[in-house]
Short mmCIF file of C-alpha atoms in Angstrom, two decimals:
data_model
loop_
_atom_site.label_atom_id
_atom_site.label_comp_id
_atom_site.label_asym_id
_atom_site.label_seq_id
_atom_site.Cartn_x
_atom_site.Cartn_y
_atom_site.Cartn_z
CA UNK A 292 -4.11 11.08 -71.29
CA UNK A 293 -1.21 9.54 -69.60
CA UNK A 294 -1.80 7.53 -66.40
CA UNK A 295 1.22 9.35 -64.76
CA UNK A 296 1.02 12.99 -66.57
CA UNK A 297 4.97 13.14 -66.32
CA UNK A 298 6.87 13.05 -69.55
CA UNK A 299 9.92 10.72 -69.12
CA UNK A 300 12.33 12.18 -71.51
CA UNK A 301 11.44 15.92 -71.83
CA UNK A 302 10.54 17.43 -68.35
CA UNK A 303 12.22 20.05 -66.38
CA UNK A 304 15.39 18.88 -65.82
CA UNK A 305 14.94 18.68 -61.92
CA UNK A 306 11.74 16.05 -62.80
CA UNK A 307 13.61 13.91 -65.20
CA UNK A 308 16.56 13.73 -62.30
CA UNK A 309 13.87 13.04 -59.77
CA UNK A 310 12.39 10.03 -61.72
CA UNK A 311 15.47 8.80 -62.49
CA UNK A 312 17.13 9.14 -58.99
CA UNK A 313 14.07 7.54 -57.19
CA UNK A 314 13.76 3.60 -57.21
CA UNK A 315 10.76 1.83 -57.39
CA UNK A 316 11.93 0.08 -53.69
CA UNK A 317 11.40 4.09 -52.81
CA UNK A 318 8.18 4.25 -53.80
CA UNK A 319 6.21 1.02 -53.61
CA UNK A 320 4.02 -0.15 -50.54
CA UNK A 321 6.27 -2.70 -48.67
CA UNK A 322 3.57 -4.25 -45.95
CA UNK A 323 1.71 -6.50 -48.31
CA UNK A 324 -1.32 -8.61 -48.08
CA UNK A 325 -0.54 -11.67 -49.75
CA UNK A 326 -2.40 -15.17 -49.99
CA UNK A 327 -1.26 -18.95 -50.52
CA UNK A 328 -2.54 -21.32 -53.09
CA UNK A 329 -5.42 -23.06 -52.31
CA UNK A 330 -7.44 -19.81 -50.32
CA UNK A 331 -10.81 -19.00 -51.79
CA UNK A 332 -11.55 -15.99 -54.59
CA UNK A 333 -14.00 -15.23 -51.41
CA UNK A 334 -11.42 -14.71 -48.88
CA UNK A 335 -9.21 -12.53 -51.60
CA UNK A 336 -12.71 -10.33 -52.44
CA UNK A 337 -12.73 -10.19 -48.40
CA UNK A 338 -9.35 -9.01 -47.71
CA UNK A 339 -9.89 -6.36 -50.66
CA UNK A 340 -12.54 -5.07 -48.48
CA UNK A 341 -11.01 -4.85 -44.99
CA UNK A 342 -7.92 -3.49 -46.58
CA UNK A 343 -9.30 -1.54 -48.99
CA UNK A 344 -6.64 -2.62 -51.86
CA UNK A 345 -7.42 -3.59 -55.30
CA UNK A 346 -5.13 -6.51 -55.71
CA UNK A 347 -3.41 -9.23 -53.82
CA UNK A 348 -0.43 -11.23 -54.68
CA UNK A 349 -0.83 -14.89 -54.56
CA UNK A 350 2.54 -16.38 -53.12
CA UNK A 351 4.42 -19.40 -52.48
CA UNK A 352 6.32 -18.85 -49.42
CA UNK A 353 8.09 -15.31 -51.27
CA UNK A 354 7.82 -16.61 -54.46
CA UNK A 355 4.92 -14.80 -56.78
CA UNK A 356 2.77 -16.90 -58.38
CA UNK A 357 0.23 -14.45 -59.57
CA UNK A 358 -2.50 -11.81 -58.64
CA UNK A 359 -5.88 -11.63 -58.41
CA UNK A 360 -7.37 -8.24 -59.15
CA UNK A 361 -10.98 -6.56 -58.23
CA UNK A 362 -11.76 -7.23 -62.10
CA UNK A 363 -11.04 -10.85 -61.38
CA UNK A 364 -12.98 -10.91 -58.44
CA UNK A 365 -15.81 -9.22 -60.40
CA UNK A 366 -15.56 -11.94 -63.26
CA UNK A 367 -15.64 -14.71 -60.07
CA UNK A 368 -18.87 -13.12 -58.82
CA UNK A 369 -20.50 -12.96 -62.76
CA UNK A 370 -19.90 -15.94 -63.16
CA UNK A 371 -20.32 -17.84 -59.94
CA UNK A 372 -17.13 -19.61 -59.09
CA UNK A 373 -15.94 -17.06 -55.97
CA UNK A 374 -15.93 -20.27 -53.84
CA UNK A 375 -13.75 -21.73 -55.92
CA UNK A 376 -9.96 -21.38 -55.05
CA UNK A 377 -7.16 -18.76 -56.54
CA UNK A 378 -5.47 -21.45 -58.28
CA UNK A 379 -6.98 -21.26 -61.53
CA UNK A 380 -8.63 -18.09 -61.64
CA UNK A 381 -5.68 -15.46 -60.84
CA UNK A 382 -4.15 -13.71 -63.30
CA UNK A 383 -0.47 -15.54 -64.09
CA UNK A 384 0.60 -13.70 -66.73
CA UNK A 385 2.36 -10.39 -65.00
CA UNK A 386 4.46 -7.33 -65.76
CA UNK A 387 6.71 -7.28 -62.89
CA UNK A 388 9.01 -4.29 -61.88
CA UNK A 389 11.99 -4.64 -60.02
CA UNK A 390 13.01 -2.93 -56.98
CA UNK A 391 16.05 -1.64 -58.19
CA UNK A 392 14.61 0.22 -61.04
CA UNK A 393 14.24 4.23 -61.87
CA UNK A 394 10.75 5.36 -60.83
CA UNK A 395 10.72 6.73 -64.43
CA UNK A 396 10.35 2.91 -65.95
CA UNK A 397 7.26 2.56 -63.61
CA UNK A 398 5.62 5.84 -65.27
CA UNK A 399 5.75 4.14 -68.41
CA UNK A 400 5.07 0.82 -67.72
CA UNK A 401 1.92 2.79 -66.23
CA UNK A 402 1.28 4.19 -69.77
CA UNK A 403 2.12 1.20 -71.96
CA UNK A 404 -0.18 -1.58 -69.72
CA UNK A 405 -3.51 -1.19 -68.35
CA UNK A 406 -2.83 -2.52 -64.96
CA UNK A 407 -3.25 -0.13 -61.58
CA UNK A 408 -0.36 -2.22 -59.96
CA UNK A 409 2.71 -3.96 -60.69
CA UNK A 410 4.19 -6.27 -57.99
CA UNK A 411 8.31 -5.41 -57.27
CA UNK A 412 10.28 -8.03 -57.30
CA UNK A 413 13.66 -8.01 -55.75
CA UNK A 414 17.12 -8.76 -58.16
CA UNK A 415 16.65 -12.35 -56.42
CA UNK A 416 12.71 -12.88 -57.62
CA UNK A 417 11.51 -12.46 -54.03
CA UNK A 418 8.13 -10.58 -54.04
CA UNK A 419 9.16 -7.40 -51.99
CA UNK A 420 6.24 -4.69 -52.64
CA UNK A 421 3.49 -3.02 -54.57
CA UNK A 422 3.13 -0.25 -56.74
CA UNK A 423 0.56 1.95 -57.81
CA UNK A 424 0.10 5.10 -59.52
CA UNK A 425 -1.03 6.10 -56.31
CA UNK A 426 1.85 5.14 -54.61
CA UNK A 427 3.75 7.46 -57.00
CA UNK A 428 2.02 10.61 -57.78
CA UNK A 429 1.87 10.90 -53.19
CA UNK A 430 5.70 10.34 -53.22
CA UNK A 431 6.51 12.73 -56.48
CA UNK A 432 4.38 15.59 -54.99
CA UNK A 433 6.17 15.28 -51.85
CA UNK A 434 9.72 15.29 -53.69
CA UNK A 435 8.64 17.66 -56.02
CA UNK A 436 7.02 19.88 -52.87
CA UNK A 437 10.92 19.58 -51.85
CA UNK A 438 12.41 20.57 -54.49
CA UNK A 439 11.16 24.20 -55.41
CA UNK A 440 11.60 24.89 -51.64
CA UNK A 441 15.61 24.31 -52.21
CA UNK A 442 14.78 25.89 -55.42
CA UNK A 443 12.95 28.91 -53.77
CA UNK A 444 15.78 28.99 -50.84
CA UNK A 445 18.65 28.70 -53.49
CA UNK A 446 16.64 32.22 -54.70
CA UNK A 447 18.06 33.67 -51.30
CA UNK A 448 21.18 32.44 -51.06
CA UNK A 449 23.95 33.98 -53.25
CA UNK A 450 27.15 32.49 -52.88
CA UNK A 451 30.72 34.61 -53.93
CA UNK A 452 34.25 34.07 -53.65
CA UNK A 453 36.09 37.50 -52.78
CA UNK A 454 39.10 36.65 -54.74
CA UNK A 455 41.25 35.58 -51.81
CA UNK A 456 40.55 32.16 -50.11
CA UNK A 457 37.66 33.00 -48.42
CA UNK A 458 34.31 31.54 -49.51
CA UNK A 459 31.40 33.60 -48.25
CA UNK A 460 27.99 32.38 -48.29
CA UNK A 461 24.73 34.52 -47.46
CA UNK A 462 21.54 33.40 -46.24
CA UNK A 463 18.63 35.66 -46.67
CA UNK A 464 16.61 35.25 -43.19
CA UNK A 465 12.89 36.16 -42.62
CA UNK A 466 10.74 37.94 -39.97
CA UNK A 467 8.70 35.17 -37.75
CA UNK A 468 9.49 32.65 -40.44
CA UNK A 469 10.09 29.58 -37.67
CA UNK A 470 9.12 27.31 -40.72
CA UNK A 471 12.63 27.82 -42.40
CA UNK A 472 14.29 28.69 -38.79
CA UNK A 473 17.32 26.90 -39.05
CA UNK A 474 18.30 26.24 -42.72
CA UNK A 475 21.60 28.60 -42.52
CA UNK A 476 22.90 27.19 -39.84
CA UNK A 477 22.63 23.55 -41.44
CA UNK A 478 24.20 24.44 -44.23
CA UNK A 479 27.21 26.12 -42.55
CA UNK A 480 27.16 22.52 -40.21
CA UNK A 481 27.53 20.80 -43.63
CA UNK A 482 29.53 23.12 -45.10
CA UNK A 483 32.31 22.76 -42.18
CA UNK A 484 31.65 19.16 -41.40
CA UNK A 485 32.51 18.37 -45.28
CA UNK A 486 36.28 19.91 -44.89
CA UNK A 487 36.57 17.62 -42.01
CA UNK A 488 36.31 20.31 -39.53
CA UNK A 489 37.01 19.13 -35.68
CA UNK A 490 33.63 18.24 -34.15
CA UNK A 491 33.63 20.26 -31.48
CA UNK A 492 34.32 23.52 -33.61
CA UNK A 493 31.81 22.61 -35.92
CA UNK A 494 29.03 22.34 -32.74
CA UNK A 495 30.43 25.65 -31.62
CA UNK A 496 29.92 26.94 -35.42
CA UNK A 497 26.32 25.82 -35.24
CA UNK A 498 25.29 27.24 -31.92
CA UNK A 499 26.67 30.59 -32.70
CA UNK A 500 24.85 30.70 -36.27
CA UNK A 501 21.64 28.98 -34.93
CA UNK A 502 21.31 31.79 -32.21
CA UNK A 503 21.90 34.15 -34.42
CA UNK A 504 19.71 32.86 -36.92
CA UNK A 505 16.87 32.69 -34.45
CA UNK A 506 17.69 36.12 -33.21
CA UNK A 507 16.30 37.27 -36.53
CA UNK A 508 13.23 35.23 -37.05
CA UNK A 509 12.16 35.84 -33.49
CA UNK A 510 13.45 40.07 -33.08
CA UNK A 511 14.07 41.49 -36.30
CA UNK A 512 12.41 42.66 -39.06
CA UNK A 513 14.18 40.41 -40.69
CA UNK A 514 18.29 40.12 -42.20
CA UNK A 515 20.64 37.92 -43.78
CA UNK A 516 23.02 35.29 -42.08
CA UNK A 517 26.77 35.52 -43.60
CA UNK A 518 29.41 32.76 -43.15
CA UNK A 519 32.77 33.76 -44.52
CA UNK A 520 35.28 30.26 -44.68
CA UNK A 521 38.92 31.39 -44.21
CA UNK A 522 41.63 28.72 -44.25
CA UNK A 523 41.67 29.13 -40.31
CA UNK A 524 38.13 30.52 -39.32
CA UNK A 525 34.77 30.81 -39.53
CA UNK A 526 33.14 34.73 -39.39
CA UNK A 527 29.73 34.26 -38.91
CA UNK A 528 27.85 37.71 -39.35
CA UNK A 529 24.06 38.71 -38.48
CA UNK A 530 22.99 41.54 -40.11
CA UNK A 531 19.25 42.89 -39.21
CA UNK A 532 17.35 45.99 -40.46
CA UNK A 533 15.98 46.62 -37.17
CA UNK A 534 14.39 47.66 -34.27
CA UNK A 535 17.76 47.26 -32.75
CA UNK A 536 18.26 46.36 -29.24
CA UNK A 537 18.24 49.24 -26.51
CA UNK A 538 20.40 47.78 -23.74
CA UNK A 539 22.82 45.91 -25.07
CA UNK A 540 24.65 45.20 -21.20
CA UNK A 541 20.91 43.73 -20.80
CA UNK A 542 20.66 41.69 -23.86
CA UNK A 543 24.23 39.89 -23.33
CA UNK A 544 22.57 39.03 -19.75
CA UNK A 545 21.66 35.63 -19.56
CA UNK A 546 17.98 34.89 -18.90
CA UNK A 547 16.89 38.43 -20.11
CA UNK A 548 14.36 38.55 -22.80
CA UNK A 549 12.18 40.53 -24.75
CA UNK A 550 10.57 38.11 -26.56
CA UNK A 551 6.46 37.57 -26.40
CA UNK A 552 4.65 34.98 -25.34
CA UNK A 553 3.90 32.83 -28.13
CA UNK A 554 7.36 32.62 -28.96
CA UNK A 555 8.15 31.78 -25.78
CA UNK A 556 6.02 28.87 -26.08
CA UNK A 557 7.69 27.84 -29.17
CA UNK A 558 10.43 27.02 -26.64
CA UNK A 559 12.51 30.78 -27.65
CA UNK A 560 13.01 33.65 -26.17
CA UNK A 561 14.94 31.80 -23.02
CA UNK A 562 17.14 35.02 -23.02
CA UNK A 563 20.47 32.61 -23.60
CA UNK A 564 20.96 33.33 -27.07
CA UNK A 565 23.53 35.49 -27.39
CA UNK A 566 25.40 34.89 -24.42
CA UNK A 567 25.68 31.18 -26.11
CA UNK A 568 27.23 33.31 -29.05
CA UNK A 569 29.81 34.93 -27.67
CA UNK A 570 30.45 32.00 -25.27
CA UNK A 571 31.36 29.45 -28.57
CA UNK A 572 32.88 32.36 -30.11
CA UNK A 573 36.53 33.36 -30.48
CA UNK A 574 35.75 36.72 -31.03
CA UNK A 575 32.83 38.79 -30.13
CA UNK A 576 31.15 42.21 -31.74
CA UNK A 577 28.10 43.98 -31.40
CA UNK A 578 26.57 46.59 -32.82
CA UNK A 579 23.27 48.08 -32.41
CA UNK A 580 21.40 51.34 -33.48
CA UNK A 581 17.08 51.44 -34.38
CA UNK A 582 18.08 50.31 -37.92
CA UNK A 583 19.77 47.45 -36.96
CA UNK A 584 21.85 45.18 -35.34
CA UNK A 585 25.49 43.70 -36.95
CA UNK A 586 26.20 41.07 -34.31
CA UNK A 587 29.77 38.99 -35.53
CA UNK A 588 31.29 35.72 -33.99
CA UNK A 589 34.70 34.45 -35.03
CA UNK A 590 35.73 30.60 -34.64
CA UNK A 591 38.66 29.22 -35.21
CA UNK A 592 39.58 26.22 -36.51
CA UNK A 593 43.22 25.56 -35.75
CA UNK A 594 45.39 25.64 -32.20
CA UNK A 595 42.57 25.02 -30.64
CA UNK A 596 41.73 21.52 -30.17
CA UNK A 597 43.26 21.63 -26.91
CA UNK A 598 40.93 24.21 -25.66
CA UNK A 599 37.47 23.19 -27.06
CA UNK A 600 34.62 23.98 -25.20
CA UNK A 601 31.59 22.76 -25.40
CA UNK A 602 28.92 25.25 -26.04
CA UNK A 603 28.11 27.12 -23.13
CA UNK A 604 31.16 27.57 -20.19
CA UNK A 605 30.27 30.65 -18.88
CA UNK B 122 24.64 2.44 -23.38
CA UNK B 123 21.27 1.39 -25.26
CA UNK B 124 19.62 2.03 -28.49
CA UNK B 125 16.89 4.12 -29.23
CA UNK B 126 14.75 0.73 -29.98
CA UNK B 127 15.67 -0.90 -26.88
CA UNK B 128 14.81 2.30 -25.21
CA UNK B 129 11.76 2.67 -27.20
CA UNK B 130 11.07 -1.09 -25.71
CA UNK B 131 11.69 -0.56 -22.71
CA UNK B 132 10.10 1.96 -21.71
CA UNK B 133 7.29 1.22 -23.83
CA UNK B 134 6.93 4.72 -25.31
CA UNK B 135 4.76 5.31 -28.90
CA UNK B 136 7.09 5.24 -31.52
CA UNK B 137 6.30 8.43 -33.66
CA UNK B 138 8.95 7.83 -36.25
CA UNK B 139 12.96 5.80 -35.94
CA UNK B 140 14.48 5.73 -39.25
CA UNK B 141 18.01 4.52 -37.76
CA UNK B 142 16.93 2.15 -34.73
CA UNK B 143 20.40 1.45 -33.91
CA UNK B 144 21.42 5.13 -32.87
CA UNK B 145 22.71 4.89 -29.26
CA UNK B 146 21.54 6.84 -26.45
CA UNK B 147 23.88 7.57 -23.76
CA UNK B 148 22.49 10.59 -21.91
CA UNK B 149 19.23 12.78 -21.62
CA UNK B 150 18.92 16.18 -21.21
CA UNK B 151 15.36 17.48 -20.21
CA UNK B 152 14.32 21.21 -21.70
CA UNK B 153 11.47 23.14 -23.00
CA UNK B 154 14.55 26.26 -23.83
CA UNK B 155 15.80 25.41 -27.01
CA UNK B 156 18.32 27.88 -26.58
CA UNK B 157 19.15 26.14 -23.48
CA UNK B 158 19.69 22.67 -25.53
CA UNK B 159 21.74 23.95 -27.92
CA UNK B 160 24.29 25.38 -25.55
CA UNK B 161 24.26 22.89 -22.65
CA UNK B 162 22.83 19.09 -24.20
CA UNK B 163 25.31 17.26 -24.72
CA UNK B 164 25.37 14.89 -28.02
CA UNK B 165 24.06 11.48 -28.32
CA UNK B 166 21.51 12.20 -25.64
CA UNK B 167 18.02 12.41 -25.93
CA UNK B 168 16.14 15.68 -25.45
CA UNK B 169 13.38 15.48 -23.24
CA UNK B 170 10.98 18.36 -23.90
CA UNK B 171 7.21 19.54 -25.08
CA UNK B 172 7.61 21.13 -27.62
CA UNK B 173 6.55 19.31 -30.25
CA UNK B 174 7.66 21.74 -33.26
CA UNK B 175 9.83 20.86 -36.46
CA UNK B 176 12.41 23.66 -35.01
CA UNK B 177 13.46 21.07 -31.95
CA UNK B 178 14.43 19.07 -34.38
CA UNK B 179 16.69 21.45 -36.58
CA UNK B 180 18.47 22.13 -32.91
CA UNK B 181 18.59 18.11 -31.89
CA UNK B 182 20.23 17.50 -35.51
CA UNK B 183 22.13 21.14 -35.26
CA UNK B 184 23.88 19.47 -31.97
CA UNK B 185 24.25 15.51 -32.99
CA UNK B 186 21.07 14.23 -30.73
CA UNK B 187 19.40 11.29 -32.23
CA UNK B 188 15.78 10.98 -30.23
CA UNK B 189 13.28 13.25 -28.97
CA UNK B 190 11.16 11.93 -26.72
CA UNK B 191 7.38 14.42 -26.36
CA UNK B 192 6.15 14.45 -22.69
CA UNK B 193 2.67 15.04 -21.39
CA UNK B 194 0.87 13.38 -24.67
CA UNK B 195 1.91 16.04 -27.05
CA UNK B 196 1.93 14.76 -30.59
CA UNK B 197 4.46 16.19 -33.18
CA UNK B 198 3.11 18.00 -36.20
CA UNK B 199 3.34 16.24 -39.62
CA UNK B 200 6.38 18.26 -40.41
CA UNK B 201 8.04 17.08 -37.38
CA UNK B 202 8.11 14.09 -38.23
CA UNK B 203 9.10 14.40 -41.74
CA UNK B 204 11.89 16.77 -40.75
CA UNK B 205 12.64 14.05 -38.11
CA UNK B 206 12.96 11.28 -40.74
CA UNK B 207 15.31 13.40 -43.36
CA UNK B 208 17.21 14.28 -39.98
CA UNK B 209 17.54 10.19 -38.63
CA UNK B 210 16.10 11.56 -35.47
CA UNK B 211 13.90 9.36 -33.67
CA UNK B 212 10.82 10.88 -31.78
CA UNK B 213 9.17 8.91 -29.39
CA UNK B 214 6.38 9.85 -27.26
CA UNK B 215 4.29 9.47 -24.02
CA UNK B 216 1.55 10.74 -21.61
CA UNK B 217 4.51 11.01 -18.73
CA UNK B 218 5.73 14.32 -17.84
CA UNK B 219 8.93 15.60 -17.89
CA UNK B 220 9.93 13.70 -14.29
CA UNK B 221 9.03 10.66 -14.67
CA UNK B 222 10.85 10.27 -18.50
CA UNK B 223 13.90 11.78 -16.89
CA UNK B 224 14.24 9.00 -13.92
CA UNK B 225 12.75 6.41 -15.73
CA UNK B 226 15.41 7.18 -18.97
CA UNK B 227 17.87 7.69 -16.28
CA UNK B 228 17.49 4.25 -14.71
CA UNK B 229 17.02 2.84 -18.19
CA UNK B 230 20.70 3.85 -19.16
CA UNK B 231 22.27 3.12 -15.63
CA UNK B 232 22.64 6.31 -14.48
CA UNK B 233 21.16 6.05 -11.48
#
């Protein structure tokens, strides 16, 4: 079996762009224990201890001279020289990585050499880290964790052009799911802030999809987020399939809230949200009947750099 | 006008995560509403708050703040942090309340 079971040339494509994208300098352990010439095996089998590590790098100043490894500290104690200094009983001859390369040439060096570590070196020979499988299989899980939520999120998110010049993207939003809470309105930040969008419009853009974002999680039984790019504005629409809100004059009334307690301990439910809408907004509409609430907020992006608020005037 | 690692320093707060230690505080803004944040903090400030949630930090990055700083010893969940780090937002944190990191921030950056 392979020490890293990830196959370097013929996994999923988002893996092989993973192990290719991450460095080892991503990946490796960067405080190191390290020793000088001249310190006893004793001290190294010591340090192991304390530390709980398996190796340590014997240096010169940053300069790596060798290693000395738990089997070399179990050869020192066989055969009774662990007094004796790390100068002639580390291991010198290495298989080094460098910092700068793909995480995938560390899965195979892995497989091709028996050793649990490889010190990193850095383009100028400077010991600058560790690496162990260890080290990689935490980081890949966490990437790869990543990954299929984008993937799962890119699931709910369908993206169309209407023919025109407007770009609409939709963002499907759950009931209660404060985990996620959020995730539309950074992508609608990016989105904007990547066609160089004034600042201040984009923080308006942001508050007005956040809120409305929120309003769903914390509500609704649960809608979808739409942002529809014109050459001039941003319609941001929240569509909900219910309960609907009875009083709407009381719901646009700031510090009014229906929300429970928990989520008011979540730091929601503060009864501002959608009076921060329609304060950021252009334009203004609500809807509401038992089967759901179409809330929409119009920014503009032009002519109006004069007369930016920001966020909340009222 | 300070950093978040002067600040940090300064203040001698526990340093829960600061990817980018040169972001530069210039205000605070103290809130538990995080509705209240988003439409009234003001950006490069640093939110003052309890709640120690990963959704504080989707507003703080939602609104350009770079540091949270967790009153009253309240630790942030694991995904806090992480979100925190993908975000560049520091979060600091402390057994002060709300008060005391307000003035003591406040006299930190000159305000008062």
């Amino acid at each position: 079996m392979q020490t890293i079971p990830i196959n370097t040339y013929n996994s999923p494509t988002v893996i092989l762009e993973l192990i290719y994208r991450l460095k080892v300098k991503d990946v490796m352990t960067r405080s190191l224990i390290s020793v000088p010439l001249g310190t006893t095996m004793r001290t190294v089998q010591n340090l192991m201890r304390e530390n709980s590590i398996t190796g340590v790098p014997v240096v010169s100043d940053t300069r790596l001279l060798g290693i000395v490894s738990m089997d070399d500290i179990i050869q020192a104690l066989d055969f009774g020289y662990i007094n004796e200094t790390v100068d002639s009983h580390m291991t010198r001859n290495m298989i080094v990585l460098e910092d700068d390369m793909p995480v995938s040439f560390a899965i195979s060096y892995f497989d091709r050499y028996s050793f649990h570590r490889f010190p990193v070196l850095s383009k100028d020979k400077n010991l600058v880290g560790m690496v162990t499988t260890r080290d990689i299989t935490t980081r890949l899980l966490l990437e790869i964790n990543h990954e299929v939520e984008n993937l799962e999120r890119m699931n709910q998110t369908t993206k169309v052009t209407d023919g025109f010049t407007r770009d609409i993207h939709s963002f499907a939003v759950l009931k209660h799911d404060f985990e996620n809470a959020g995730f539309a309105s950074t992508q609608i930040k990016k989105r904007l802030k990547g066609n160089g969008i004034f600042p201040p419009t984009i923080r308006r853009a942001a508050i007005a999809s956040y809120e409305l974002e929120m309003n769903i999680v914390v509500h609704s039984e649960g809608g979808r987020i739409t942002a529809e790019y014109g050459p001039n504005e941003i319609v941001i629409t929240s569509e909900d399939s219910g309960p609907g809100i009875p009083d709407l004059d009381k719901a646009m009334e700031k510090g009014f809230s229906t929300a429970n307690e928990w989520i008011r301990s979540l730091g929601f439910g503060a009864g501002m949200g959608l009076p921060n809408v329609r304060s950021v907004s252009d334009n203004f509409t609500i809807e509401s009947t038992p089967s759901g609430t179409i809330v929409r907020s119009t920014i503009k992006f032009s002519d109006t750099r004069n007369n930016e608020t920001e966020g909340d005037e009222t | 006008m300070k950093n978040i690692e002067e600040l940090a320093q300064e203040l001698s707060y526990t340093v829960f995560t600061m990817e980018d230690s040169s972001a530069v505080i210039l205000d605070g803004y103290t809130s538990d509403l995080l509705s209240d944040v988003m439409g009234n903090a003001s950006e490069d400030s640093a939110l003052i708050t309890i709640q120690a949630h990963k959704n504080t930090i989707a507003v703080a990055s939602l609104i350009g703040m770079h540091a949270i700083i967790l009153c009253n010893g309240r630790a942030p969940a694991d995904d806090m942090i992480e979100a925190a780090k993908r975000e560049q937002i520091a979060i600091l944190g402390t057994s002060e309340n709300q008060f005391t990191v307000s003035y003591r921030l406040a006299k930190a950056l000159g305000k008062v």
